[in-house]
Amino acid sequence: MRLPDGFRRTTPPELSGGGSGVEEEIRFHIESRVDELVASGVPEAEARRRAEREFGDRAHMVRRTERESRGGGETTMRVMRWMGEAGRDVRLAMRQVRRNPGLWAAAVVTLALGVGGTTSVYSVVQGVLLRALPYPDEERVVRIWPAAPDDVDGGRQSWSVPDLDDWRERSESLAAIGGYTASLGGMVVPTEAGVPEEVRAAYVTGGFFDALGTAPLLGGTLPSEAEESDPRVVVLSRGFWERRFGGDPDVVGRVLDAQHGAYRIVGVMPDGFAFPDPDTELWTFLANVEQESVPWLLRQVRVFDAVARIAPRTDAAEDDLATAEQELAEVARGIAADLPETNAGITSVELMPIRTALVGDVRTPLLIVLAAVALTLLIACANVANLLLARGAGRQREFAVRASLGAGRGRLVRQVLTEGLLLGVLGGVAGMLLATVAVPALLSRAGALIPRSQAVTVDAGVLLVALAVSVGTGCWSGFCPRCGWAGDRLGRLAVAAATASRRGDCSTGWCSRRWGWRSCSSWRAGCSCGASSSCGPSIRASSRRVCSWRTWSCPVTRTPKTTSASGTVSWSDSRPFPACSERRRPRSSRPAAWASSGRGASGASPNRSPARPVRPRLSTSTGTSSRSCGSRSCVGRCRVPIPSCH
Amino acid sequence: MELLQGTLDVMILKALEWGPLHGYAVSRWIKSTTRDVLTVEEGALYPALHRLRRKGLVESEWGVSENNRRAKFYALTPKGREALTQEADSWDAYARAVDRVLKAESPGGANG
């Protein structure tokens, strides 16, 4: 750049340590102006004052210029403004908390109970019903029983080991079948200090691990054929491995000294593998059980359970199961024909997917409980919304003032949402704390009744669900009571509120008959009623609440003086904007006297008669409603005289 | 008279048309050229200058002024010169249109 004649370049102040360049630039401007004024004869102090005045707000301009020069000025400003407003909203919401600690405490506790209950039960449901079992392709893993349909007691039998061998040899639809028993007592394993400890053990046949299919954490599992290998081997659970061997990674090959001899450790199973019982910690071959104690080689000793893996033939596991059941029944009939003295009655098998076998009994009850707590959460929402609504009457004026001071609709909505969010977060955190306490308590009392209860944890997923539920709840309960206002025209709100306060009448709300509010009310009424009938509290309370809602939807702003039996009211002259209140009423519902005049609301005579047809709604409203409306003025949804009224 | 929104930028560009100036000189030029009819809050000049610089319409450099002070000089870039021509044309069209409307003698226009 070529500077004008007589000027020369210099180092920028940013580089020579002269502070902000913008400041120096502006200082130069003012000094130049002072020089000029002084040269024209103005005293220096006066010149400085005038220069500053002409320049305007110097600090502000420096800030604005720096922002412009940094770039992205508008976006930055918008984000900054948004964040500032959000911060103010949060502070405002906190002030609401401080101003109404009791109300907020009630709301937070209500939400916390709802969220805590739902979270606790959901975490159980998630652990028991939703979390995957540790068996790959679990649809094809089944519990299997030989069945004697002609038997008097339903027919489900247990297995003997020779039976299992026969079925495995003759059937083609079984990829693997393994028998097991966990009822032979534990294995007594002395601790390192020499104290004997009885450890829950399962005695299994070869094929047990093949049927379940779980990959070991370390080493291998028991081989399929016990006869072909050394039977004195053992597989450890992860818990036992950590407890007894300190999680030694070289545990495979070491020896476990048990009371009845030593076992070579061949593998460690991963977390979550607990079959057949939640506390089973060791698995070894049935071959290690003495014939003297359990003569398991006899075909008549039917004391074993079995799991099987169905060979995949089609993509649909159900089809495979049905085919397998038919084929296995034929095998059963074949064996029965060959061994009439021991197997005559056993003519079919029963298969049950492992998930159903494990959790089938508790599935329905758990889901019912979940539905119940979810309903409780809905009631909690409804109650919180009611609490906020009860306070809402007092806050309309605040909103109207904010609106008339220039707060836009979005801004008001955001304030309400921020309050809801704060409520949701507080309630959610309290609910989560409740859940972390409640779940262990629940499991310690009912853990024995719930299968897979060891899989139940309050994990991040569950807590996230809880937080989402509570924040949603908070926003909804905070927002719903005001959806009528927010959707309203703010101008009307402001004018009407100003009118109301001029009249000294702020007794009732803008709980208009908008669909939002109406649907909320009726929804809540339904919810409360449903919940009341299903969960205890009396319906009467809730129907009273419905009546009180009716009071709020009283539709006009006017003060009735007298009510005659014929349904006419004389109105005090102070009522604002009478014509507007008739706007929404369908023509057919107008009383006959009105209709015969043949004129609309705007055509009413200038010297209005004191006697005027009343809206049927006032005279036919419910007892509660007319009592509350008759005795005082009601500010309802009167339309203020905006041009659109006529 | 208050300045119309957006006209400050084009006036700055015009001031720089004949060569680099520092902010104070731009402000003096606008003031004297408009014969004090338009009141420009002087401070508002600087955000506008920096905005124009960010848009690439002007460039700036530090130099020493006639009264031997450090000052920042602004000059038009080719892009700025182009923008000035464009703005001047559209302003001209606009002003002429408004002028015609205000000087029209009857609503009927040419027919009347």
mmCIF file with all atom_site columns, C-alpha atoms in Angstrom, chain A residues 149-301:
data_model
loop_
_atom_site.group_PDB
_atom_site.id
_atom_site.type_symbol
_atom_site.label_atom_id
_atom_site.label_alt_id
_atom_site.label_comp_id
_atom_site.label_asym_id
_atom_site.label_entity_id
_atom_site.label_seq_id
_atom_site.pdbx_PDB_ins_code
_atom_site.Cartn_x
_atom_site.Cartn_y
_atom_site.Cartn_z
_atom_site.occupancy
_atom_site.B_iso_or_equiv
_atom_site.pdbx_formal_charge
_atom_site.auth_seq_id
_atom_site.auth_comp_id
_atom_site.auth_asym_id
_atom_site.auth_atom_id
_atom_site.pdbx_PDB_model_num
ATOM 1   C CA . PRO A 1 149 ? -47.264 -87.822 27.658 1.00 0.00 ? 149 PRO A CA 1
ATOM 2   C CA . ASP A 1 150 ? -49.307 -90.721 29.062 1.00 0.00 ? 150 ASP A CA 1
ATOM 3   C CA . ASP A 1 151 ? -47.952 -90.109 32.534 1.00 0.00 ? 151 ASP A CA 1
ATOM 4   C CA . VAL A 1 152 ? -50.339 -88.908 35.175 1.00 0.00 ? 152 VAL A CA 1
ATOM 5   C CA . ASP A 1 153 ? -48.233 -85.921 36.240 1.00 0.00 ? 153 ASP A CA 1
ATOM 6   C CA . GLY A 1 154 ? -47.789 -84.195 32.900 1.00 0.00 ? 154 GLY A CA 1
ATOM 7   C CA . GLY A 1 155 ? -44.958 -86.239 31.530 1.00 0.00 ? 155 GLY A CA 1
ATOM 8   C CA . ARG A 1 156 ? -41.781 -84.180 31.935 1.00 0.00 ? 156 ARG A CA 1
ATOM 9   C CA . GLN A 1 157 ? -38.981 -86.524 33.002 1.00 0.00 ? 157 GLN A CA 1
ATOM 10  C CA . SER A 1 158 ? -35.302 -86.254 33.829 1.00 0.00 ? 158 SER A CA 1
ATOM 11  C CA . TRP A 1 159 ? -32.457 -87.872 31.979 1.00 0.00 ? 159 TRP A CA 1
ATOM 12  C CA . SER A 1 160 ? -30.199 -90.737 32.754 1.00 0.00 ? 160 SER A CA 1
ATOM 13  C CA . VAL A 1 161 ? -26.711 -90.725 31.285 1.00 0.00 ? 161 VAL A CA 1
ATOM 14  C CA . PRO A 1 162 ? -27.297 -93.811 29.061 1.00 0.00 ? 162 PRO A CA 1
ATOM 15  C CA . ASP A 1 163 ? -30.440 -92.119 27.700 1.00 0.00 ? 163 ASP A CA 1
ATOM 16  C CA . LEU A 1 164 ? -28.427 -89.037 26.765 1.00 0.00 ? 164 LEU A CA 1
ATOM 17  C CA . ASP A 1 165 ? -25.858 -91.178 24.962 1.00 0.00 ? 165 ASP A CA 1
ATOM 18  C CA . ASP A 1 166 ? -28.601 -92.957 23.005 1.00 0.00 ? 166 ASP A CA 1
ATOM 19  C CA . TRP A 1 167 ? -30.256 -89.727 21.928 1.00 0.00 ? 167 TRP A CA 1
ATOM 20  C CA . ARG A 1 168 ? -26.975 -88.190 20.898 1.00 0.00 ? 168 ARG A CA 1
ATOM 21  C CA . GLU A 1 169 ? -26.109 -91.206 18.791 1.00 0.00 ? 169 GLU A CA 1
ATOM 22  C CA . ARG A 1 170 ? -29.470 -91.610 17.122 1.00 0.00 ? 170 ARG A CA 1
ATOM 23  C CA . SER A 1 171 ? -30.533 -88.045 16.512 1.00 0.00 ? 171 SER A CA 1
ATOM 24  C CA . GLU A 1 172 ? -29.380 -85.808 13.699 1.00 0.00 ? 172 GLU A CA 1
ATOM 25  C CA . SER A 1 173 ? -30.954 -82.584 14.789 1.00 0.00 ? 173 SER A CA 1
ATOM 26  C CA . LEU A 1 174 ? -28.886 -82.201 17.949 1.00 0.00 ? 174 LEU A CA 1
ATOM 27  C CA . ALA A 1 175 ? -25.563 -80.478 17.414 1.00 0.00 ? 175 ALA A CA 1
ATOM 28  C CA . ALA A 1 176 ? -24.682 -81.200 21.026 1.00 0.00 ? 176 ALA A CA 1
ATOM 29  C CA . ILE A 1 177 ? -26.414 -82.369 24.166 1.00 0.00 ? 177 ILE A CA 1
ATOM 30  C CA . GLY A 1 178 ? -25.032 -82.304 27.658 1.00 0.00 ? 178 GLY A CA 1
ATOM 31  C CA . GLY A 1 179 ? -26.410 -83.517 30.953 1.00 0.00 ? 179 GLY A CA 1
ATOM 32  C CA . TYR A 1 180 ? -25.672 -81.838 34.231 1.00 0.00 ? 180 TYR A CA 1
ATOM 33  C CA . THR A 1 181 ? -26.600 -81.807 37.849 1.00 0.00 ? 181 THR A CA 1
ATOM 34  C CA . ALA A 1 182 ? -25.953 -79.199 40.423 1.00 0.00 ? 182 ALA A CA 1
ATOM 35  C CA . SER A 1 183 ? -27.650 -81.039 43.228 1.00 0.00 ? 183 SER A CA 1
ATOM 36  C CA . LEU A 1 184 ? -24.818 -83.329 44.286 1.00 0.00 ? 184 LEU A CA 1
ATOM 37  C CA . GLY A 1 185 ? -23.513 -80.782 46.738 1.00 0.00 ? 185 GLY A CA 1
ATOM 38  C CA . GLY A 1 186 ? -20.457 -78.623 46.385 1.00 0.00 ? 186 GLY A CA 1
ATOM 39  C CA . MET A 1 187 ? -16.870 -79.527 45.955 1.00 0.00 ? 187 MET A CA 1
ATOM 40  C CA . VAL A 1 188 ? -14.881 -79.101 49.116 1.00 0.00 ? 188 VAL A CA 1
ATOM 41  C CA . VAL A 1 189 ? -11.765 -77.127 48.325 1.00 0.00 ? 189 VAL A CA 1
ATOM 42  C CA . PRO A 1 190 ? -9.445  -76.164 51.169 1.00 0.00 ? 190 PRO A CA 1
ATOM 43  C CA . THR A 1 191 ? -8.324  -72.566 51.069 1.00 0.00 ? 191 THR A CA 1
ATOM 44  C CA . GLU A 1 192 ? -4.647  -71.721 51.139 1.00 0.00 ? 192 GLU A CA 1
ATOM 45  C CA . ALA A 1 193 ? -4.881  -71.390 54.904 1.00 0.00 ? 193 ALA A CA 1
ATOM 46  C CA . GLY A 1 194 ? -6.193  -74.940 54.983 1.00 0.00 ? 194 GLY A CA 1
ATOM 47  C CA . VAL A 1 195 ? -9.754  -74.048 55.889 1.00 0.00 ? 195 VAL A CA 1
ATOM 48  C CA . PRO A 1 196 ? -12.177 -76.216 53.911 1.00 0.00 ? 196 PRO A CA 1
ATOM 49  C CA . GLU A 1 197 ? -14.621 -74.260 51.771 1.00 0.00 ? 197 GLU A CA 1
ATOM 50  C CA . GLU A 1 198 ? -17.532 -75.767 49.970 1.00 0.00 ? 198 GLU A CA 1
ATOM 51  C CA . VAL A 1 199 ? -17.733 -74.397 46.451 1.00 0.00 ? 199 VAL A CA 1
ATOM 52  C CA . ARG A 1 200 ? -20.850 -74.806 44.358 1.00 0.00 ? 200 ARG A CA 1
ATOM 53  C CA . ALA A 1 201 ? -20.004 -77.223 41.563 1.00 0.00 ? 201 ALA A CA 1
ATOM 54  C CA . ALA A 1 202 ? -21.845 -78.652 38.584 1.00 0.00 ? 202 ALA A CA 1
ATOM 55  C CA . TYR A 1 203 ? -21.148 -82.185 37.391 1.00 0.00 ? 203 TYR A CA 1
ATOM 56  C CA . VAL A 1 204 ? -21.632 -82.393 33.680 1.00 0.00 ? 204 VAL A CA 1
ATOM 57  C CA . THR A 1 205 ? -21.291 -84.825 30.828 1.00 0.00 ? 205 THR A CA 1
ATOM 58  C CA . GLY A 1 206 ? -19.230 -84.157 27.751 1.00 0.00 ? 206 GLY A CA 1
ATOM 59  C CA . GLY A 1 207 ? -21.248 -81.974 25.402 1.00 0.00 ? 207 GLY A CA 1
ATOM 60  C CA . PHE A 1 208 ? -22.419 -79.581 28.101 1.00 0.00 ? 208 PHE A CA 1
ATOM 61  C CA . PHE A 1 209 ? -20.075 -76.789 27.058 1.00 0.00 ? 209 PHE A CA 1
ATOM 62  C CA . ASP A 1 210 ? -20.585 -77.565 23.381 1.00 0.00 ? 210 ASP A CA 1
ATOM 63  C CA . ALA A 1 211 ? -24.313 -77.109 23.832 1.00 0.00 ? 211 ALA A CA 1
ATOM 64  C CA . LEU A 1 212 ? -23.956 -73.758 25.584 1.00 0.00 ? 212 LEU A CA 1
ATOM 65  C CA . GLY A 1 213 ? -21.218 -72.606 23.244 1.00 0.00 ? 213 GLY A CA 1
ATOM 66  C CA . THR A 1 214 ? -19.680 -69.933 25.488 1.00 0.00 ? 214 THR A CA 1
ATOM 67  C CA . ALA A 1 215 ? -16.056 -69.240 24.715 1.00 0.00 ? 215 ALA A CA 1
ATOM 68  C CA . PRO A 1 216 ? -13.798 -69.489 27.772 1.00 0.00 ? 216 PRO A CA 1
ATOM 69  C CA . LEU A 1 217 ? -11.950 -66.471 29.096 1.00 0.00 ? 217 LEU A CA 1
ATOM 70  C CA . LEU A 1 218 ? -8.756  -68.492 29.517 1.00 0.00 ? 218 LEU A CA 1
ATOM 71  C CA . GLY A 1 219 ? -7.736  -71.959 28.374 1.00 0.00 ? 219 GLY A CA 1
ATOM 72  C CA . GLY A 1 220 ? -10.444 -74.294 27.154 1.00 0.00 ? 220 GLY A CA 1
ATOM 73  C CA . THR A 1 221 ? -13.617 -75.929 28.361 1.00 0.00 ? 221 THR A CA 1
ATOM 74  C CA . LEU A 1 222 ? -14.260 -79.561 29.206 1.00 0.00 ? 222 LEU A CA 1
ATOM 75  C CA . PRO A 1 223 ? -13.699 -81.803 26.176 1.00 0.00 ? 223 PRO A CA 1
ATOM 76  C CA . SER A 1 224 ? -16.707 -83.394 24.496 1.00 0.00 ? 224 SER A CA 1
ATOM 77  C CA . GLU A 1 225 ? -15.738 -86.944 25.319 1.00 0.00 ? 225 GLU A CA 1
ATOM 78  C CA . ALA A 1 226 ? -14.831 -87.545 28.938 1.00 0.00 ? 226 ALA A CA 1
ATOM 79  C CA . GLU A 1 227 ? -13.865 -91.143 28.244 1.00 0.00 ? 227 GLU A CA 1
ATOM 80  C CA . GLU A 1 228 ? -11.150 -90.229 25.807 1.00 0.00 ? 228 GLU A CA 1
ATOM 81  C CA . SER A 1 229 ? -9.351  -87.850 28.133 1.00 0.00 ? 229 SER A CA 1
ATOM 82  C CA . ASP A 1 230 ? -8.418  -87.447 31.719 1.00 0.00 ? 230 ASP A CA 1
ATOM 83  C CA . PRO A 1 231 ? -11.688 -86.856 33.599 1.00 0.00 ? 231 PRO A CA 1
ATOM 84  C CA . ARG A 1 232 ? -10.055 -85.126 36.540 1.00 0.00 ? 232 ARG A CA 1
ATOM 85  C CA . VAL A 1 233 ? -10.167 -81.669 35.065 1.00 0.00 ? 233 VAL A CA 1
ATOM 86  C CA . VAL A 1 234 ? -12.072 -78.607 36.192 1.00 0.00 ? 234 VAL A CA 1
ATOM 87  C CA . VAL A 1 235 ? -13.250 -75.303 34.751 1.00 0.00 ? 235 VAL A CA 1
ATOM 88  C CA . LEU A 1 236 ? -13.393 -72.271 37.033 1.00 0.00 ? 236 LEU A CA 1
ATOM 89  C CA . SER A 1 237 ? -15.780 -69.358 37.124 1.00 0.00 ? 237 SER A CA 1
ATOM 90  C CA . ARG A 1 238 ? -14.249 -65.952 36.829 1.00 0.00 ? 238 ARG A CA 1
ATOM 91  C CA . GLY A 1 239 ? -15.234 -65.070 40.383 1.00 0.00 ? 239 GLY A CA 1
ATOM 92  C CA . PHE A 1 240 ? -13.542 -68.165 41.784 1.00 0.00 ? 240 PHE A CA 1
ATOM 93  C CA . TRP A 1 241 ? -10.461 -67.601 39.650 1.00 0.00 ? 241 TRP A CA 1
ATOM 94  C CA . GLU A 1 242 ? -10.089 -64.087 40.965 1.00 0.00 ? 242 GLU A CA 1
ATOM 95  C CA . ARG A 1 243 ? -10.872 -65.000 44.538 1.00 0.00 ? 243 ARG A CA 1
ATOM 96  C CA . ARG A 1 244 ? -8.702  -68.051 44.854 1.00 0.00 ? 244 ARG A CA 1
ATOM 97  C CA . PHE A 1 245 ? -5.964  -67.475 42.309 1.00 0.00 ? 245 PHE A CA 1
ATOM 98  C CA . GLY A 1 246 ? -5.845  -63.700 42.361 1.00 0.00 ? 246 GLY A CA 1
ATOM 99  C CA . GLY A 1 247 ? -6.651  -63.599 38.666 1.00 0.00 ? 247 GLY A CA 1
ATOM 100 C CA . ASP A 1 248 ? -3.414  -65.437 37.814 1.00 0.00 ? 248 ASP A CA 1
ATOM 101 C CA . PRO A 1 249 ? -3.162  -65.472 34.001 1.00 0.00 ? 249 PRO A CA 1
ATOM 102 C CA . ASP A 1 250 ? -1.145  -68.700 34.105 1.00 0.00 ? 250 ASP A CA 1
ATOM 103 C CA . VAL A 1 251 ? -3.745  -70.605 36.070 1.00 0.00 ? 251 VAL A CA 1
ATOM 104 C CA . VAL A 1 252 ? -4.443  -73.072 33.244 1.00 0.00 ? 252 VAL A CA 1
ATOM 105 C CA . GLY A 1 253 ? -2.529  -76.264 33.981 1.00 0.00 ? 253 GLY A CA 1
ATOM 106 C CA . ARG A 1 254 ? -2.270  -75.611 37.684 1.00 0.00 ? 254 ARG A CA 1
ATOM 107 C CA . VAL A 1 255 ? -3.810  -78.064 40.101 1.00 0.00 ? 255 VAL A CA 1
ATOM 108 C CA . LEU A 1 256 ? -6.832  -77.515 42.299 1.00 0.00 ? 256 LEU A CA 1
ATOM 109 C CA . ASP A 1 257 ? -6.591  -79.608 45.440 1.00 0.00 ? 257 ASP A CA 1
ATOM 110 C CA . ALA A 1 258 ? -10.012 -80.775 46.457 1.00 0.00 ? 258 ALA A CA 1
ATOM 111 C CA . GLN A 1 259 ? -11.038 -83.051 49.244 1.00 0.00 ? 259 GLN A CA 1
ATOM 112 C CA . HIS A 1 260 ? -11.414 -86.056 46.973 1.00 0.00 ? 260 HIS A CA 1
ATOM 113 C CA . GLY A 1 261 ? -8.295  -85.554 44.952 1.00 0.00 ? 261 GLY A CA 1
ATOM 114 C CA . ALA A 1 262 ? -6.608  -83.088 42.691 1.00 0.00 ? 262 ALA A CA 1
ATOM 115 C CA . TYR A 1 263 ? -8.112  -81.561 39.549 1.00 0.00 ? 263 TYR A CA 1
ATOM 116 C CA . ARG A 1 264 ? -6.189  -80.025 36.702 1.00 0.00 ? 264 ARG A CA 1
ATOM 117 C CA . ILE A 1 265 ? -7.498  -76.600 35.764 1.00 0.00 ? 265 ILE A CA 1
ATOM 118 C CA . VAL A 1 266 ? -8.260  -76.410 32.053 1.00 0.00 ? 266 VAL A CA 1
ATOM 119 C CA . GLY A 1 267 ? -10.038 -73.097 31.732 1.00 0.00 ? 267 GLY A CA 1
ATOM 120 C CA . VAL A 1 268 ? -11.747 -70.045 33.190 1.00 0.00 ? 268 VAL A CA 1
ATOM 121 C CA . MET A 1 269 ? -15.211 -68.939 32.079 1.00 0.00 ? 269 MET A CA 1
ATOM 122 C CA . PRO A 1 270 ? -16.036 -65.263 31.510 1.00 0.00 ? 270 PRO A CA 1
ATOM 123 C CA . ASP A 1 271 ? -18.226 -63.003 33.623 1.00 0.00 ? 271 ASP A CA 1
ATOM 124 C CA . GLY A 1 272 ? -21.918 -63.694 33.312 1.00 0.00 ? 272 GLY A CA 1
ATOM 125 C CA . PHE A 1 273 ? -21.501 -67.387 32.637 1.00 0.00 ? 273 PHE A CA 1
ATOM 126 C CA . ALA A 1 274 ? -23.414 -68.935 35.500 1.00 0.00 ? 274 ALA A CA 1
ATOM 127 C CA . PHE A 1 275 ? -25.185 -72.119 34.594 1.00 0.00 ? 275 PHE A CA 1
ATOM 128 C CA . PRO A 1 276 ? -27.117 -73.947 35.856 1.00 0.00 ? 276 PRO A CA 1
ATOM 129 C CA . ASP A 1 277 ? -27.186 -71.840 39.024 1.00 0.00 ? 277 ASP A CA 1
ATOM 130 C CA . PRO A 1 278 ? -26.189 -68.219 39.518 1.00 0.00 ? 278 PRO A CA 1
ATOM 131 C CA . ASP A 1 279 ? -23.609 -69.256 42.088 1.00 0.00 ? 279 ASP A CA 1
ATOM 132 C CA . THR A 1 280 ? -22.063 -72.224 40.280 1.00 0.00 ? 280 THR A CA 1
ATOM 133 C CA . GLU A 1 281 ? -18.289 -71.758 40.353 1.00 0.00 ? 281 GLU A CA 1
ATOM 134 C CA . LEU A 1 282 ? -16.754 -75.045 39.248 1.00 0.00 ? 282 LEU A CA 1
ATOM 135 C CA . TRP A 1 283 ? -17.585 -77.441 36.450 1.00 0.00 ? 283 TRP A CA 1
ATOM 136 C CA . THR A 1 284 ? -16.188 -80.936 36.230 1.00 0.00 ? 284 THR A CA 1
ATOM 137 C CA . PHE A 1 285 ? -17.073 -84.278 34.697 1.00 0.00 ? 285 PHE A CA 1
ATOM 138 C CA . LEU A 1 286 ? -19.808 -86.433 36.115 1.00 0.00 ? 286 LEU A CA 1
ATOM 139 C CA . ALA A 1 287 ? -17.324 -89.267 35.725 1.00 0.00 ? 287 ALA A CA 1
ATOM 140 C CA . ASN A 1 288 ? -15.666 -88.038 38.904 1.00 0.00 ? 288 ASN A CA 1
ATOM 141 C CA . VAL A 1 289 ? -18.725 -88.971 40.926 1.00 0.00 ? 289 VAL A CA 1
ATOM 142 C CA . GLU A 1 290 ? -18.399 -92.387 42.513 1.00 0.00 ? 290 GLU A CA 1
ATOM 143 C CA . GLN A 1 291 ? -20.876 -95.037 41.423 1.00 0.00 ? 291 GLN A CA 1
ATOM 144 C CA . GLU A 1 292 ? -21.417 -95.841 45.077 1.00 0.00 ? 292 GLU A CA 1
ATOM 145 C CA . SER A 1 293 ? -22.841 -92.417 45.807 1.00 0.00 ? 293 SER A CA 1
ATOM 146 C CA . VAL A 1 294 ? -24.768 -91.915 42.564 1.00 0.00 ? 294 VAL A CA 1
ATOM 147 C CA . PRO A 1 295 ? -25.066 -94.938 40.273 1.00 0.00 ? 295 PRO A CA 1
ATOM 148 C CA . TRP A 1 296 ? -25.285 -92.698 37.239 1.00 0.00 ? 296 TRP A CA 1
ATOM 149 C CA . LEU A 1 297 ? -24.395 -95.471 34.791 1.00 0.00 ? 297 LEU A CA 1
ATOM 150 C CA . LEU A 1 298 ? -27.814 -97.064 35.362 1.00 0.00 ? 298 LEU A CA 1
ATOM 151 C CA . ARG A 1 299 ? -30.536 -96.206 32.866 1.00 0.00 ? 299 ARG A CA 1
ATOM 152 C CA . GLN A 1 300 ? -33.158 -96.037 35.588 1.00 0.00 ? 300 GLN A CA 1
ATOM 153 C CA . VAL A 1 301 ? -31.320 -93.298 37.501 1.00 0.00 ? 301 VAL A CA 1
#
